[in-house]
Each structure stands twice: as structure tokens, then as C-alpha cells.
mmCIF file of C-alpha atoms and ligand atoms in Angstrom:
data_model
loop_
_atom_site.group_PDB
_atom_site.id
_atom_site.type_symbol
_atom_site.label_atom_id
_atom_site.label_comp_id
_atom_site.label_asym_id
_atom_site.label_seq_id
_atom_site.Cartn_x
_atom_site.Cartn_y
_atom_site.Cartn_z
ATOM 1 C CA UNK A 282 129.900 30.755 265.301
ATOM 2 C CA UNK A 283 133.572 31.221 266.433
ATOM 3 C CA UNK A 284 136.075 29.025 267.762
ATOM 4 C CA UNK A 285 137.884 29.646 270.721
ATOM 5 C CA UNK A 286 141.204 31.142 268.888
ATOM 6 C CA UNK A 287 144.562 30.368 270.200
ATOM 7 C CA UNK A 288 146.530 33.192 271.644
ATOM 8 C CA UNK A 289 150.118 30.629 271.721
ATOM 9 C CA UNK A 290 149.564 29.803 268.086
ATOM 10 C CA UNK A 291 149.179 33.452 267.449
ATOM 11 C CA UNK A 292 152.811 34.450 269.332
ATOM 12 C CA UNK A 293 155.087 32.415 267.749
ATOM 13 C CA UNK A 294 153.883 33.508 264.611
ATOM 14 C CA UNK A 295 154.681 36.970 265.881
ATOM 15 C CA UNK A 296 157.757 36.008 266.502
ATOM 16 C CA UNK A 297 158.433 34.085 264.053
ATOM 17 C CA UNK A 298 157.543 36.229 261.055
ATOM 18 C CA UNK A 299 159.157 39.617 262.316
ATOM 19 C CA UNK A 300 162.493 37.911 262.224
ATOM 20 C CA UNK A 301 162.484 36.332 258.732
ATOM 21 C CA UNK A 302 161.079 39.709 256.999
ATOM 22 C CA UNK A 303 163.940 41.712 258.983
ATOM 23 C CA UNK A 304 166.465 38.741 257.317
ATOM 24 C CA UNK A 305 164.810 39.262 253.684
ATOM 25 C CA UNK A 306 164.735 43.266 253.790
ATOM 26 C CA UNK A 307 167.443 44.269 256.930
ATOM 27 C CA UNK A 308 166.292 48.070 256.432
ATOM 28 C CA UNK A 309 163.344 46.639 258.029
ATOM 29 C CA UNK A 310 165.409 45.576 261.508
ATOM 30 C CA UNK A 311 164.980 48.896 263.365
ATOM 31 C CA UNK A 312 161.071 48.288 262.624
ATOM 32 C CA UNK A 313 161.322 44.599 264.222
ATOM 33 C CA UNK A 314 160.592 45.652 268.291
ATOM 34 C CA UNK A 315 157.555 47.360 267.349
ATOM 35 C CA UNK A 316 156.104 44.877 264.654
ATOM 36 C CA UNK A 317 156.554 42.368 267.199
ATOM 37 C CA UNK A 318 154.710 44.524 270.381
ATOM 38 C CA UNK A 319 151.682 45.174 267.599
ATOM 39 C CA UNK A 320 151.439 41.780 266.271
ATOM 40 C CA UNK A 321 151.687 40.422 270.007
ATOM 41 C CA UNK A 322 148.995 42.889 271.283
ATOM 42 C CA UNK A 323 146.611 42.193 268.225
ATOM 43 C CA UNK A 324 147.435 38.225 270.060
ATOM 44 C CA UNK A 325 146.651 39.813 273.107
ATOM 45 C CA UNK A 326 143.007 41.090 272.668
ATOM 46 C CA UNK A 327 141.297 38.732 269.411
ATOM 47 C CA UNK A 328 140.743 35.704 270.865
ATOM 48 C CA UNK A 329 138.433 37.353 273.539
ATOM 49 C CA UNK A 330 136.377 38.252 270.677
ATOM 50 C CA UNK A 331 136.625 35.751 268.299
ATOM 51 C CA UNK A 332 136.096 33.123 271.127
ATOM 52 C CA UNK A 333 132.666 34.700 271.857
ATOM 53 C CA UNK A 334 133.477 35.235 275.666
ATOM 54 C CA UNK A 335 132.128 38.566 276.926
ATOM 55 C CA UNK A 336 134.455 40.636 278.763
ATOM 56 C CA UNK A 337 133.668 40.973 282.067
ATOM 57 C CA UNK A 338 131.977 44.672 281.642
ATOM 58 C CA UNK A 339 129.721 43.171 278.635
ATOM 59 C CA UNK A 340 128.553 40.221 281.049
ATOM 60 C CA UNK A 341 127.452 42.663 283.998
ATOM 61 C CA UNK A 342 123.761 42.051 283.467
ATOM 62 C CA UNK A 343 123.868 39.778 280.743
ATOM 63 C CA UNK A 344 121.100 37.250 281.001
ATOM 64 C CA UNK A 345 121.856 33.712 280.931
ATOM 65 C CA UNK A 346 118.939 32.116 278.295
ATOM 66 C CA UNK A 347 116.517 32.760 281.316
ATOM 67 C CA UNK A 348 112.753 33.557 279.910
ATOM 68 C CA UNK A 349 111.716 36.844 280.980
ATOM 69 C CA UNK A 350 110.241 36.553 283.885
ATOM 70 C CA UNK A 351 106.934 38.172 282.302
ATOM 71 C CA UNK A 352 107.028 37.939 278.700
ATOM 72 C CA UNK A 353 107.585 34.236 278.217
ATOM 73 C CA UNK A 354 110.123 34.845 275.367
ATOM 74 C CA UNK A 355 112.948 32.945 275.027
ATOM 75 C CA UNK A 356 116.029 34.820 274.121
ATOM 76 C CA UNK A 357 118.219 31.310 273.873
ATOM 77 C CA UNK A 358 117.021 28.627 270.825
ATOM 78 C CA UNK A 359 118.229 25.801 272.859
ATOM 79 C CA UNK A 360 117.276 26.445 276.325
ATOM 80 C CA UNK A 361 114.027 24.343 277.529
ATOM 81 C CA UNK A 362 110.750 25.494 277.079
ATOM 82 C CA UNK A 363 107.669 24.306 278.660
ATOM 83 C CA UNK A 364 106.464 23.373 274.859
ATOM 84 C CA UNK A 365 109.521 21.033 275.041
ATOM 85 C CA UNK A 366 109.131 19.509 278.502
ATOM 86 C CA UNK A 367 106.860 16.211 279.498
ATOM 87 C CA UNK A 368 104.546 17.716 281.345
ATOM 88 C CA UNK A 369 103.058 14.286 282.189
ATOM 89 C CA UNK A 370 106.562 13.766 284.360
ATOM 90 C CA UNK A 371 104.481 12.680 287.655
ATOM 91 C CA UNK A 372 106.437 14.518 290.467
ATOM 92 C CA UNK A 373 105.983 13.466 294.300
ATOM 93 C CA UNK A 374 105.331 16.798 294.888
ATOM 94 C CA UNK A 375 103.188 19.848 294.124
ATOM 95 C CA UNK A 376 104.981 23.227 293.420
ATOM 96 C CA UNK A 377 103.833 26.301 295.494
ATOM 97 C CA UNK A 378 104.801 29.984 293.695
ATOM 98 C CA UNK A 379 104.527 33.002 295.532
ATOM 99 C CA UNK A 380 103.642 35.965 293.718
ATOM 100 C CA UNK A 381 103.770 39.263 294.699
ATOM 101 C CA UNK A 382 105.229 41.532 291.599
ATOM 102 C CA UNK A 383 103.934 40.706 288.278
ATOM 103 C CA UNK A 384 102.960 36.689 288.967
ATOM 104 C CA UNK A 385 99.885 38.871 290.260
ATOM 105 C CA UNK A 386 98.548 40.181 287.364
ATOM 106 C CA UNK A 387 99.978 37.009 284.939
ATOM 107 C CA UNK A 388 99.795 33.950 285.946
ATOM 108 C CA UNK A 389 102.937 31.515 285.308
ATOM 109 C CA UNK A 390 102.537 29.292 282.268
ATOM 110 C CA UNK A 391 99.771 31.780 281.007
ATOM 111 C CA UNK A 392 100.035 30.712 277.453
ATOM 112 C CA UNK A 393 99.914 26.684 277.950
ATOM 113 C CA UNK A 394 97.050 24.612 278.143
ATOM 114 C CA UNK A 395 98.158 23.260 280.952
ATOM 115 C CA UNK A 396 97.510 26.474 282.820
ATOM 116 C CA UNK A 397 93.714 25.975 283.776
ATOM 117 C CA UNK A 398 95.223 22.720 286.249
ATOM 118 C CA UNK A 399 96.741 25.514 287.970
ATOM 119 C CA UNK A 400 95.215 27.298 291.453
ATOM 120 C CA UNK A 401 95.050 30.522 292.901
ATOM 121 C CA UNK A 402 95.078 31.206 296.356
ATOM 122 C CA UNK A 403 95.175 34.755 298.253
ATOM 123 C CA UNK A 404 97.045 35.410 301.303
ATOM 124 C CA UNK A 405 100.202 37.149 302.473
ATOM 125 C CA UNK A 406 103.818 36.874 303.737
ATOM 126 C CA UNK A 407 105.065 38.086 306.937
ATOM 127 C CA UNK A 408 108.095 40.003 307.451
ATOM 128 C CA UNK A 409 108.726 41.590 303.578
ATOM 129 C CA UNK A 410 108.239 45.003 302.241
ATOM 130 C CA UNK A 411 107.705 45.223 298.379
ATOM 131 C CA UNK A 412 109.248 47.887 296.775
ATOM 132 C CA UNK A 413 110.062 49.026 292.984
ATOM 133 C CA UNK A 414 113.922 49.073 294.079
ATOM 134 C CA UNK A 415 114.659 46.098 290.796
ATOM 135 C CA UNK A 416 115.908 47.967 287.722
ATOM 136 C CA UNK A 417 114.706 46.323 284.608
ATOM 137 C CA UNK A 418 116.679 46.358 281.311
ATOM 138 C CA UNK A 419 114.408 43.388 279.824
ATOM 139 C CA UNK A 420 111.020 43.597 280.840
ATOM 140 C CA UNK A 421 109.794 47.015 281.588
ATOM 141 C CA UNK A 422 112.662 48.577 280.819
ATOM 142 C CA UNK A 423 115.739 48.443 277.924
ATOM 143 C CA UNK A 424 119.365 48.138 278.424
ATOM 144 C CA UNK A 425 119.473 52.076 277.700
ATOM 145 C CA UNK A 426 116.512 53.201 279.883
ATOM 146 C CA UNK A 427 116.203 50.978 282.605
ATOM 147 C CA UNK A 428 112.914 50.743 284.559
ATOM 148 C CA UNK A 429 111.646 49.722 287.510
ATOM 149 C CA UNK A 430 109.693 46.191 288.881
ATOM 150 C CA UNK A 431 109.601 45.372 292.391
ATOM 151 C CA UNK A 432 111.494 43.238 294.680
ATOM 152 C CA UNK A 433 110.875 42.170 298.194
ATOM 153 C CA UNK A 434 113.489 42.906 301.070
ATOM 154 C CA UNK A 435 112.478 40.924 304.373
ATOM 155 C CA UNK A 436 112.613 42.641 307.785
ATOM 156 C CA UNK A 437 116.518 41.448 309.018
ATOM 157 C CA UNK A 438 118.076 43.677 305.857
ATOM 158 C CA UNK A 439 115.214 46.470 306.379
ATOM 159 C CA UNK A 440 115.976 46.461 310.034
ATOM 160 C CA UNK A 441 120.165 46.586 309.238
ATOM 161 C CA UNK A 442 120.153 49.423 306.400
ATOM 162 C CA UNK A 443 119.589 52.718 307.533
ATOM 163 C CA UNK A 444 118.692 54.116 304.606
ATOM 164 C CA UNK A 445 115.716 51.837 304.281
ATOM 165 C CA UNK A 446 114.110 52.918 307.168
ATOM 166 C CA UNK A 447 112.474 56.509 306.049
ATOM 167 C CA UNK A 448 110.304 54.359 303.338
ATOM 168 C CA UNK A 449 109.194 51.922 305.956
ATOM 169 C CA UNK A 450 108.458 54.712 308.585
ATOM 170 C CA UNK A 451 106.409 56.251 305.849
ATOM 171 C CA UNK A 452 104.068 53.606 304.658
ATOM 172 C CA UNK A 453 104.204 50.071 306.597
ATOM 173 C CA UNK A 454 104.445 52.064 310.007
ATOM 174 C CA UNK A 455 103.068 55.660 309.288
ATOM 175 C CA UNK A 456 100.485 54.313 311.805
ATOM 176 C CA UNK A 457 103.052 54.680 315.140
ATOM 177 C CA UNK A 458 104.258 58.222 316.579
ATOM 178 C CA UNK A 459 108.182 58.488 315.020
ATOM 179 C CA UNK A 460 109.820 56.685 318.596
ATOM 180 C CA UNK A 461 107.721 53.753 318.493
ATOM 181 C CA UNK A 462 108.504 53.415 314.808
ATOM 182 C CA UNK A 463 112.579 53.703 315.710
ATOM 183 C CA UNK A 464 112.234 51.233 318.444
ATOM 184 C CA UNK A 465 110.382 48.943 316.177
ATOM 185 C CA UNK A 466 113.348 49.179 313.399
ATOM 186 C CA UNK A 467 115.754 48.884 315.466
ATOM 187 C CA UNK A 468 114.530 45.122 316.321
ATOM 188 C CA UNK A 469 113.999 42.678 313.146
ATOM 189 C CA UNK A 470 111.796 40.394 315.218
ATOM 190 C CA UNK A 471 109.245 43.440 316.276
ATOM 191 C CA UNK A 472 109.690 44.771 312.707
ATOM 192 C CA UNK A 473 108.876 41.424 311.228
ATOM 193 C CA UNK A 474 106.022 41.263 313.237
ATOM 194 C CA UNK A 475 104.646 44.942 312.102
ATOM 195 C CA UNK A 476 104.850 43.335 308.549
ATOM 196 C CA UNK A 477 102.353 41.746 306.242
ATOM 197 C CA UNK A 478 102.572 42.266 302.881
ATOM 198 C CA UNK A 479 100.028 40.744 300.561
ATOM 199 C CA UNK A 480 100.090 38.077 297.648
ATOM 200 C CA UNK A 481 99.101 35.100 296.219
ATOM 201 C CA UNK A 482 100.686 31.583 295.763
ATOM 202 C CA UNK A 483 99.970 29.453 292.359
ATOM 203 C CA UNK A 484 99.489 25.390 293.314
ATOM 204 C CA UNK A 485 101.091 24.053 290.253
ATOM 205 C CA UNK A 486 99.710 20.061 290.751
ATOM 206 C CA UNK A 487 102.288 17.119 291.039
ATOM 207 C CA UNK A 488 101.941 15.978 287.228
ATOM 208 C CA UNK A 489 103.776 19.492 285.872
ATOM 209 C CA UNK A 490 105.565 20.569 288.689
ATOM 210 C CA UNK A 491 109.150 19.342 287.696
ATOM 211 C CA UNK A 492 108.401 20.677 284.020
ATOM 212 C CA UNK A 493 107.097 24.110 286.045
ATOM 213 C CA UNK A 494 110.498 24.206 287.751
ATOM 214 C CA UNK A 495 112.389 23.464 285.165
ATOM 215 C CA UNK A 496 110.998 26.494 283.367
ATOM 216 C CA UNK A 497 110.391 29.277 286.237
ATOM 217 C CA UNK A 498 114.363 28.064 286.863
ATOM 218 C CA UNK A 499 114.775 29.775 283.599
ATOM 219 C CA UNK A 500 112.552 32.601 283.993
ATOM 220 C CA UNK A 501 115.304 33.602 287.161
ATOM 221 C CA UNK A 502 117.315 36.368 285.530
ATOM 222 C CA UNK A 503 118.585 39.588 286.053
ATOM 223 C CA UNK A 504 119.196 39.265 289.592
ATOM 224 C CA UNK A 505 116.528 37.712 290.422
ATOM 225 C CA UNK A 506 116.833 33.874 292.629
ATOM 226 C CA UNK A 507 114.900 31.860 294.042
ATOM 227 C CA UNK A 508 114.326 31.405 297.906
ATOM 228 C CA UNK A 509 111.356 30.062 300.067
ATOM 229 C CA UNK A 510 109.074 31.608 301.838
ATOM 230 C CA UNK A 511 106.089 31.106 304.448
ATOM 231 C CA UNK A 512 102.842 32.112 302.493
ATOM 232 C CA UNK A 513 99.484 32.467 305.089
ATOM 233 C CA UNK A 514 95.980 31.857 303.090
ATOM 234 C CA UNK A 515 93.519 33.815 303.422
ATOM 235 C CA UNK A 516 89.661 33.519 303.471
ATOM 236 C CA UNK A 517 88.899 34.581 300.606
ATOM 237 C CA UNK A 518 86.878 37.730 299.993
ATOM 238 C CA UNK A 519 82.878 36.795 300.899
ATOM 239 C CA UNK A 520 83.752 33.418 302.050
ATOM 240 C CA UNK A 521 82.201 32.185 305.214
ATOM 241 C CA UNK A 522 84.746 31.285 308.381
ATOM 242 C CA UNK A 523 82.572 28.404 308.661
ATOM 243 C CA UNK A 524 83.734 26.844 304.695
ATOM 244 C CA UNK A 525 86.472 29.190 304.437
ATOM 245 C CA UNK A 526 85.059 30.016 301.138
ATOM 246 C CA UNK A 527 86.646 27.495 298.962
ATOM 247 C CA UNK A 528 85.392 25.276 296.373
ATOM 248 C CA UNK A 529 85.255 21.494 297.226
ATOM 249 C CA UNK A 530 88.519 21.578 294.584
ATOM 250 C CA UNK A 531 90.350 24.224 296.642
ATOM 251 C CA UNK A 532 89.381 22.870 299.893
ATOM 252 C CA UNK A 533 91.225 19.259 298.764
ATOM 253 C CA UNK A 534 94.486 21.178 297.593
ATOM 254 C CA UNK A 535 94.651 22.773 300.698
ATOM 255 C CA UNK A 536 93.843 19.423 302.836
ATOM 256 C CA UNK A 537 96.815 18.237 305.175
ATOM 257 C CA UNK A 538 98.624 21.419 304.810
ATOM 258 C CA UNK A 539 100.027 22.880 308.608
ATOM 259 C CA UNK A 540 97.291 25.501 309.991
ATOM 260 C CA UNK A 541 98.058 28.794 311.886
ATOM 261 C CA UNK A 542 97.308 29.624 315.173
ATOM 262 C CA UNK A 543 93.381 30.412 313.259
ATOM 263 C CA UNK A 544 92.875 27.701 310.878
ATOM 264 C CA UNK A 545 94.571 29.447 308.098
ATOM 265 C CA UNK A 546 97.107 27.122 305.815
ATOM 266 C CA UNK A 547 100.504 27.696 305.966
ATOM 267 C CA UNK A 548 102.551 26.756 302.875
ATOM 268 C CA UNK A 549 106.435 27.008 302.026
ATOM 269 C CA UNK A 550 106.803 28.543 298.542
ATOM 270 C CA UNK A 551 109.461 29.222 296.464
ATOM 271 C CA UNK A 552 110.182 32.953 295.455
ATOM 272 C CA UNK A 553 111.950 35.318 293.059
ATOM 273 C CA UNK A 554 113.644 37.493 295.027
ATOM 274 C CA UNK A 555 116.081 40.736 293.787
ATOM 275 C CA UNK A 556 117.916 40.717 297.666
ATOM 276 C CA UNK A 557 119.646 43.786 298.193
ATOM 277 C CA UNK A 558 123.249 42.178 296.933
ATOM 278 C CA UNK A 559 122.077 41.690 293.373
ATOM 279 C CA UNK A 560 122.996 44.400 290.411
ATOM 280 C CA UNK A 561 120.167 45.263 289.877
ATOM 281 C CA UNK A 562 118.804 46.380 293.046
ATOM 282 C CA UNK A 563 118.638 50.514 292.900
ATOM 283 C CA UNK A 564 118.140 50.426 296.642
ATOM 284 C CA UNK A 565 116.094 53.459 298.326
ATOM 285 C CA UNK A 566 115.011 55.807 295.678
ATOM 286 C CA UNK A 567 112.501 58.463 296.671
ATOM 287 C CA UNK A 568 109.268 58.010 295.367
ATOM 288 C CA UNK A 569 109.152 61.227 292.163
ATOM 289 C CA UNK A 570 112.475 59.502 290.592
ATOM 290 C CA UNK A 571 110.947 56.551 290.838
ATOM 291 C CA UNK A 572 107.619 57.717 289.475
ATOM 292 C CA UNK A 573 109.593 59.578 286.802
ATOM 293 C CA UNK A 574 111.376 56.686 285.569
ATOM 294 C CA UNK A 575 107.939 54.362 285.739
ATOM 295 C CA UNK A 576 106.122 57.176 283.774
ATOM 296 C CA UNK A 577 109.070 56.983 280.640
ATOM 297 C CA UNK A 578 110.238 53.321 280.734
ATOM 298 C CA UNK A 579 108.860 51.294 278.266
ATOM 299 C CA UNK A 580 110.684 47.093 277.507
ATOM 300 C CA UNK A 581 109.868 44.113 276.084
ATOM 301 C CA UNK A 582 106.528 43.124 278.222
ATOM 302 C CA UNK A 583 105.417 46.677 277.546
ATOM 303 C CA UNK A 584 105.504 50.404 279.107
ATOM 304 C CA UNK A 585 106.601 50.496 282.671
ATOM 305 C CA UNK A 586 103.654 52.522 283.894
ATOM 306 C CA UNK A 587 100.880 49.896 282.912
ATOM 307 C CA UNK A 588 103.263 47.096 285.414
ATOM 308 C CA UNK A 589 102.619 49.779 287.932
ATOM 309 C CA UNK A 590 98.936 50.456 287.572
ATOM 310 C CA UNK A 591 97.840 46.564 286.941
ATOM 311 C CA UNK A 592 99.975 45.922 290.568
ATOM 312 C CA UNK A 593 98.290 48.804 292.029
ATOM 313 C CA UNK A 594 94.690 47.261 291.103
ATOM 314 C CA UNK A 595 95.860 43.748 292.804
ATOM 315 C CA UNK A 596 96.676 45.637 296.418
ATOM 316 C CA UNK A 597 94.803 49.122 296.229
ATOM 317 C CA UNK A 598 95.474 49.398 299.750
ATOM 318 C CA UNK A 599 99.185 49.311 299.554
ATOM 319 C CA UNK A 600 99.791 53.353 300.411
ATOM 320 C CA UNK A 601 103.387 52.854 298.842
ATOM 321 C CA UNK A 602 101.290 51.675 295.675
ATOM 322 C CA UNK A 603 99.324 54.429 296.042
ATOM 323 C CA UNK A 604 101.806 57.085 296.025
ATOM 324 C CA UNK A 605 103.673 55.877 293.285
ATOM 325 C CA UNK A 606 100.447 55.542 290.990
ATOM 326 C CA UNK A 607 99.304 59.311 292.293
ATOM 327 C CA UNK A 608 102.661 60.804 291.194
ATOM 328 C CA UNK A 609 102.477 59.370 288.100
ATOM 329 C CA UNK A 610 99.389 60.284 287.399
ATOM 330 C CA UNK A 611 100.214 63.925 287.661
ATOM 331 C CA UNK A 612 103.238 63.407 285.435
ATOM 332 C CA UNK A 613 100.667 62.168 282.623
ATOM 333 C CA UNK A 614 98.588 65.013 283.441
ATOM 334 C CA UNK A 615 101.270 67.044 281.713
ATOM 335 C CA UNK A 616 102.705 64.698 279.498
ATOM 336 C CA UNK A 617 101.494 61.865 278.183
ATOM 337 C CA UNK A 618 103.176 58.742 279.877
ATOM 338 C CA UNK A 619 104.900 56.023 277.462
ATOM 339 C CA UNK A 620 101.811 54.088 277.100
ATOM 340 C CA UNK A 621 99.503 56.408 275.803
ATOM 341 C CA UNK A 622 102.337 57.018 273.732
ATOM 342 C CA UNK A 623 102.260 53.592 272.137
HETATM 343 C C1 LIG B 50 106.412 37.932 291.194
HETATM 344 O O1 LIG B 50 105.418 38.315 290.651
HETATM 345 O O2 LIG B 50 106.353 37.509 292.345
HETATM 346 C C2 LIG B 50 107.724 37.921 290.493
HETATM 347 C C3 LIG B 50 107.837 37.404 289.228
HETATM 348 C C4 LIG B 50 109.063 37.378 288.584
HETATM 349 C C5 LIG B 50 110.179 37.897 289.226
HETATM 350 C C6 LIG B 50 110.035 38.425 290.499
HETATM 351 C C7 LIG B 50 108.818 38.441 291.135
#
């Protein structure tokens, strides 16, 4: 490991020595301006490196110990895992995690015992689009082929960007004539109503929720943070309106939570969002690059296309989904994607 290195120490001794080798051999002297610039500059530049600071180029993206947010591995020896934590720490309160990306198809904590205490409930968020607008260097995706995991971008930003709206118009309004659809983006309240985008939230019970946090806080990386958000259960599929479908287990978590307008429960989650401000966002990217990339990006938590196609199977009605998992699809068709490759 390296020490921070002095840069002062450093110049006087380029000062310093310079002038006593132009005393001991003087046909040196003419030399002395430009030993001293060299030695100075060397001064300069090493103790960035030797101090083990990244410049400020090398740190664009660099993660900071955080577990991937689907892998579970832990890039930083020292950083707190959940195998390190008390989980017995009783907390006041539960923790509520809204999942909407890959939290859909893996649960948190998958690999700890502790998992089965955890619950799944369906539902959705109002006022969010989902997108694959998130590059990802770590999880689907290396540093030198990035690929793509979604994000979430509520109604306010959709409704402000421009170049946001064709995607919207396309899928979560393709059923109004083009006017209405311009009216309704023009006005984040309207658009927030036209808005539902499905999900599920993980009840993570009072006993391991401050170890939970302590963790996901890790898992936040590459642009990802954390925000709250107001998740709607649903009935779940087959369930009668009369039980709402729940087990007598379920029905007690979701006891003395705040009901909708219909009965449903309304809980405040915390989310990982990639808001439109973060590096990693790509932004609007038109659905054949995007399926290109998907179809050759292959990371850490595996190829890029199977994140795709396992989302896909959790909200086949998604027609943004859809399009995405037809296009790749035909790419395969000619070429094998990166995880048939494997
Ligand atoms: C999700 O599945 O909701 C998710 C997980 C990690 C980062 C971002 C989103």
C-alpha cells in the first residue's frame, strides 16, 4: 500500500541537489535550469500516484466498495457485508424495497438464510416510466463494453425533456390520437396520472432491517441512489376482493398500513434510482441500439440479454419490454447473442 508522498519534501531536494552537482562539476551549470524543471515536474505528478488517489478522469465511474447491485460481490475486503452484520439488531421499523429492474427477478439478500423472513408483494408505482437508459460497466456490462439495465424517470423530468417524449408517446400513451398525447406531456400532473408502471416491494421485517440497509446502502453504485417512493398493492393474481388474496401472514404485514381510495395499501419505499443527472444515464436511445448493445453485452452478473428476457417474463405486458425483447430476438436469429455464446 502507498503512503501519501510529499510533493515539499520532494522540491527542495530538487533544488537542493541541482546546485551542489553544478558546484562539484561547473560544466554541468548550463544543465542546472532544466535538471531542476524535470526533477520539479517528476515532484509535480508522483505523489498522485504513489498516494493512491485517482485522478479525477480514473474516478468518473469508479465504484465506491458498493456490492453490485445484482451479483452480491463485494469488490472492497473491508466494507460490511450482511455475513458481518447482527442481523438480530431489533429495528423500530420494517424496511419496504421497491423493485422494479432486477430486485424482480432476484430477490435482495438472496443468498442469506435470513431471506425466507422476507415478503413479496405485487403492485405498482404511479407516475415513472422504466426504461434501459442506465449504462452498466459492472453488472451486465464491463468497463469496455458497457450495457444496459434500467432506470426509472418519474413524470416531472419526462414531462420537462423533450427528447423523452417520442418513447412515452410510443408505448405508455400509444393508446391517445398524437394531440391528446402532446397535451398530456405537456402537463406532469395529467402525465403522472396516465402512468402506472408495475413492480413489487420486498417487506424486510423489523429484526434485519437496519442490517438490510446497511447493506442495500452498499449495493447503491454507479449512479444509482436511493429515494422513496409511493408503492400501491395489488390483489394478487386469483385472489378474491373479498380476502384480497393474502395469506393470514401477508394480511398481518400489511395491517395498519394507509389504504387507497379502494382498499389497496399504500406503502413508502425506498428506491434505487439512476435520475437523469447521474453518469451513467444514456438518456433516449432508440430502441435497435439499445437492442444491439443488450444482444452483445455480457458483465459480472452475466450476459446482458438474459437481464432483459428474465424482466420481460416479470411484466410481459410492458410493450417497451416487448419491443426490446422482439428486436433482439431477430438479432440472435442471425447471430447468436452473448449468452448462447457462453
Ligand atoms: C431494482 O430492481 O429495482 C433495482 C435494483 C438495483 C438497482 C436499481 C434498481
Amino acid at each position: 500500500m502507498y503512503t501519501l508522498y510529499s510533493p515539499k519534501s520532494h522540491s527542495v531536494t530538487c533544488l537542493v541537489a541541482p546546485f551542489f552537482f553544478s558546484r562539484i562539476f561547473p560544466y554541468f551549470s548550463p544543465f542546472f535550469p532544466v535538471a531542476f524543471f524535470f526533477c520539479g515536474a517528476e515532484s509535480r505528478f508522483s505523489y498522485l500516484k504513489r498516494s493512491g488517489c485517482p485522478s479525477p478522469a480514473e474516478d468518473v465511474g469508479r465504484h465506491t466498495g458498493a456490492c453490485s447491485a445484482e451479483t452480491d460481490k463485494h469488490p472492497r475486503a473491508n466494507a460490511p457485508t450482511m455475513a458481518d452484520a447482527d442481523t438480530t439488531t431489533i429495528d423500530d421499523e420494517p424496511l419496504w424495497l421497491f423493485g422494479y429492474g432486477s430486485l424482480l427477478f432476484k430477490p435482495p439478500l438472496h443468498h442469506l438464510p435470513l431471506s425466507k423472513d422476507l415478503r413479496r408483494f405485487d403492485g405498482h408505482v404511479n407516475g415513472y416510466v422504466r426504461r434501459f437508459w442506465q449504462s452498466s460497466y459492472d453488472n451486465r456490462g464491463t468497463p469496455e463494453y458497457k450495457g444496459r439495465v434500467v432506470t426509472i424517470v418519474p413524470a416531472a423530468a419526462v414531462a420537462a425533456t423533450p427528447a423523452f417524449h417520442d418513447s412515452v408517446r410510443e408505448h405508455e400513451l400509444r393508446h391517445l390520437p398524437p394531440p391528446a398525447a402532446d397535451a398530456v406531456l405537456a402537463d406532469p400532473a395529467r402525465l403522472a396520472g396516465e402512468l402506472a408502471l408495475g413492480g413489487c416491494v420486498y417487506y424486510v421485517p423489523p429484526q434485519h432491517a437496519r442490517a438490510a440497509r446497511a447493506y442495500l446502502d452498499f449495493r447503491e453504485k454507479d449512479g444509482y441512489a436511493v429515494e422513496e417512493i409511493d408503492f400501491v398493492v395489488g390483489t394478487p393474481a386469483g385472489g378474491s376482493a373479498a380476502d384480497g388474496g393474502y395469506s393470514d401472514e401477508d394480511r398481518e404485514i400489511l395491517a395498519g398500513l394507509p389504504r387507497d381510495a379502494v382498499g389497496r395499501p399504500l406503502i413508502r419505499c425506498v428506491v434505487y434510482v439512476g435520475s437523469p443527472t447521474n453518469e451513467s444515464f444514456v438518456g433516449p436511445e432508440d430502441n435497435d441500439t439499445t437492442a444491439a448493445i443488450i444482444h452483445r453485452a455480457v458483465g459480472p452478473s452475466g450476459p446482458n440479454v438474459e437481464y432483459l428476457m428474465l424482466l420481460q417474463e416479470q411484466d410481459p405486458e410492458d410493450t417497451y419490454l416487448q419491443s426490446l425483447k422482439q428486436r433482439v430476438e431477430r438479432l440472435s436469429a442471425v447471430e447468436p447473442s452473448s449468452s448462447s455464446r457462453l
